[in-house]
Tab-separated table of C-alpha atoms in Angstrom:
chain	number	residue	atom	x	y	z
A	1	MET	CA	65.564	170.811	80.394
A	2	HIS	CA	64.845	168.590	77.324
A	3	LEU	CA	67.441	165.915	76.246
A	4	SER	CA	68.504	167.357	73.429
A	5	ALA	CA	69.212	170.537	75.752
A	6	LEU	CA	70.882	168.330	77.753
A	7	PHE	CA	73.201	166.612	75.008
A	8	VAL	CA	74.519	170.345	73.938
A	9	ALA	CA	75.151	171.449	77.832
A	10	VAL	CA	77.230	168.262	78.024
A	11	ILE	CA	79.064	169.081	74.525
A	12	LEU	CA	79.778	171.987	74.992
A	13	ALA	CA	80.563	171.823	78.539
A	14	ALA	CA	82.931	168.904	78.200
A	15	GLY	CA	86.166	170.089	79.984
A	16	VAL	CA	88.457	167.465	78.686
A	17	VAL	CA	92.094	167.978	79.209
A	18	PRO	CA	93.617	168.600	75.816
A	19	SER	CA	96.342	166.077	74.709
A	20	ALA	CA	98.967	167.299	72.188
A	21	SER	CA	97.377	165.451	69.492
A	22	LEU	CA	93.569	166.708	70.480
A	23	ALA	CA	94.675	170.257	71.566
A	24	SER	CA	92.798	171.732	68.450
A	25	GLU	CA	89.492	169.774	68.431
A	26	PRO	CA	86.748	171.306	69.984
A	27	ASP	CA	85.433	169.349	72.880
A	28	HIS	CA	82.485	168.662	71.882
A	29	GLU	CA	84.579	166.731	69.140
A	30	ARG	CA	86.467	164.627	71.893
A	31	ALA	CA	82.777	164.415	73.718
A	32	ARG	CA	81.545	162.094	70.426
A	33	GLN	CA	84.646	159.944	69.765
A	34	ALA	CA	84.514	159.071	73.021
A	35	LEU	CA	80.837	157.876	72.635
A	36	GLU	CA	81.580	156.423	69.578
A	37	ARG	CA	84.842	154.276	70.973
A	38	GLY	CA	82.528	153.241	73.713
A	39	GLU	CA	84.639	154.893	76.303
A	40	VAL	CA	81.586	156.283	77.625
A	41	LEU	CA	77.859	155.688	77.905
A	42	PRO	CA	75.364	157.433	76.035
A	43	LEU	CA	73.447	160.713	78.417
A	44	ARG	CA	70.375	158.921	78.403
A	45	ALA	CA	71.540	155.741	79.880
A	46	ILE	CA	72.944	157.646	82.651
A	47	LEU	CA	69.987	159.608	83.431
A	48	ASP	CA	67.782	157.136	83.321
A	49	LYS	CA	69.993	154.785	85.711
A	50	ILE	CA	70.369	157.817	88.263
A	51	ALA	CA	66.717	158.948	88.183
A	52	ARG	CA	65.754	155.624	90.333
A	53	ASP	CA	67.679	156.402	93.168
A	54	TYR	CA	67.850	160.340	92.352
A	55	PRO	CA	64.421	161.945	91.185
A	56	GLY	CA	64.548	165.649	90.469
A	57	GLU	CA	65.055	167.914	87.454
A	58	VAL	CA	68.365	167.982	86.117
A	59	VAL	CA	69.808	171.557	85.598
A	60	GLU	CA	73.863	171.355	85.102
A	61	VAL	CA	75.757	168.219	83.034
A	62	GLU	CA	79.022	168.486	82.513
A	63	LEU	CA	81.603	165.801	80.703
A	64	GLU	CA	85.037	165.874	82.051
A	65	ARG	CA	88.265	163.340	81.681
A	66	GLU	CA	89.781	162.887	85.334
A	67	ARG	CA	93.168	160.969	85.816
A	68	GLY	CA	92.521	159.052	82.757
A	69	THR	CA	88.498	158.467	83.588
A	70	TRP	CA	85.434	160.487	82.054
A	71	ILE	CA	83.191	161.620	84.482
A	72	TYR	CA	80.052	163.078	84.281
A	73	GLU	CA	79.176	165.842	86.718
A	74	ILE	CA	75.504	166.112	86.823
A	75	GLU	CA	73.781	168.818	89.078
A	76	LEU	CA	70.210	168.501	89.520
A	77	ILE	CA	67.331	170.017	92.119
A	78	GLY	CA	65.975	167.272	94.306
A	79	ALA	CA	62.317	166.397	94.660
A	80	ASP	CA	62.509	167.777	98.029
A	81	GLY	CA	63.943	170.672	96.534
A	82	ARG	CA	67.992	170.863	97.446
A	83	LEU	CA	70.633	170.725	94.761
A	84	VAL	CA	72.573	167.316	94.242
A	85	LYS	CA	75.872	167.377	92.753
A	86	LEU	CA	76.574	163.577	91.479
A	87	GLU	CA	79.937	162.391	89.734
A	88	ILE	CA	79.562	159.330	87.848
A	89	ASP	CA	82.003	157.193	85.970
A	90	ALA	CA	80.976	157.773	82.439
A	91	GLY	CA	81.805	154.205	81.276
A	92	SER	CA	79.793	151.956	83.760
A	93	ALA	CA	77.842	154.583	85.699
A	94	GLU	CA	78.758	154.090	88.976
A	95	VAL	CA	78.136	156.568	91.414
A	96	LEU	CA	81.331	157.900	92.589
A	97	ARG	CA	80.077	160.957	94.569
A	98	ALA	CA	77.051	162.385	96.033
A	99	LYS	CA	76.592	165.271	97.566
A	100	GLY	CA	73.211	167.157	98.559
A	101	ARG	CA	71.366	164.169	98.855
A	102	SER	CA	68.396	163.776	101.833
A	103	ALA	CA	67.307	160.304	101.661
A	104	ARG	CA	70.773	158.615	102.288
A	105	GLN	CA	73.712	159.535	103.785
A	106	GLU	CA	76.544	161.301	101.156
A	107	ARG	CA	78.633	159.159	99.459
A	108	ARG	CA	82.265	160.304	99.403
């Protein structure tokens, strides 16, 4: 998937819990504003960082707000053909959870 398609996927799939003041704004607008405010790192930076430890083809990306934290949820097909699901802190690029990783133990 190309970077522009991934960006669109993130923007369109941003499952943000709307607050009263943001309820009328589209999800992609909330995601764009979070990026502008520095609350989330650019998707390219996240993908570059995880590619070292999780090589493969990204098939889905979502940006969600969970308990006050922006989370990138990334699914990829690993080099071994297995589906890998990652939860990444969008502000720090820290891998919070990994499922399906065959090279090392799954993180929980």
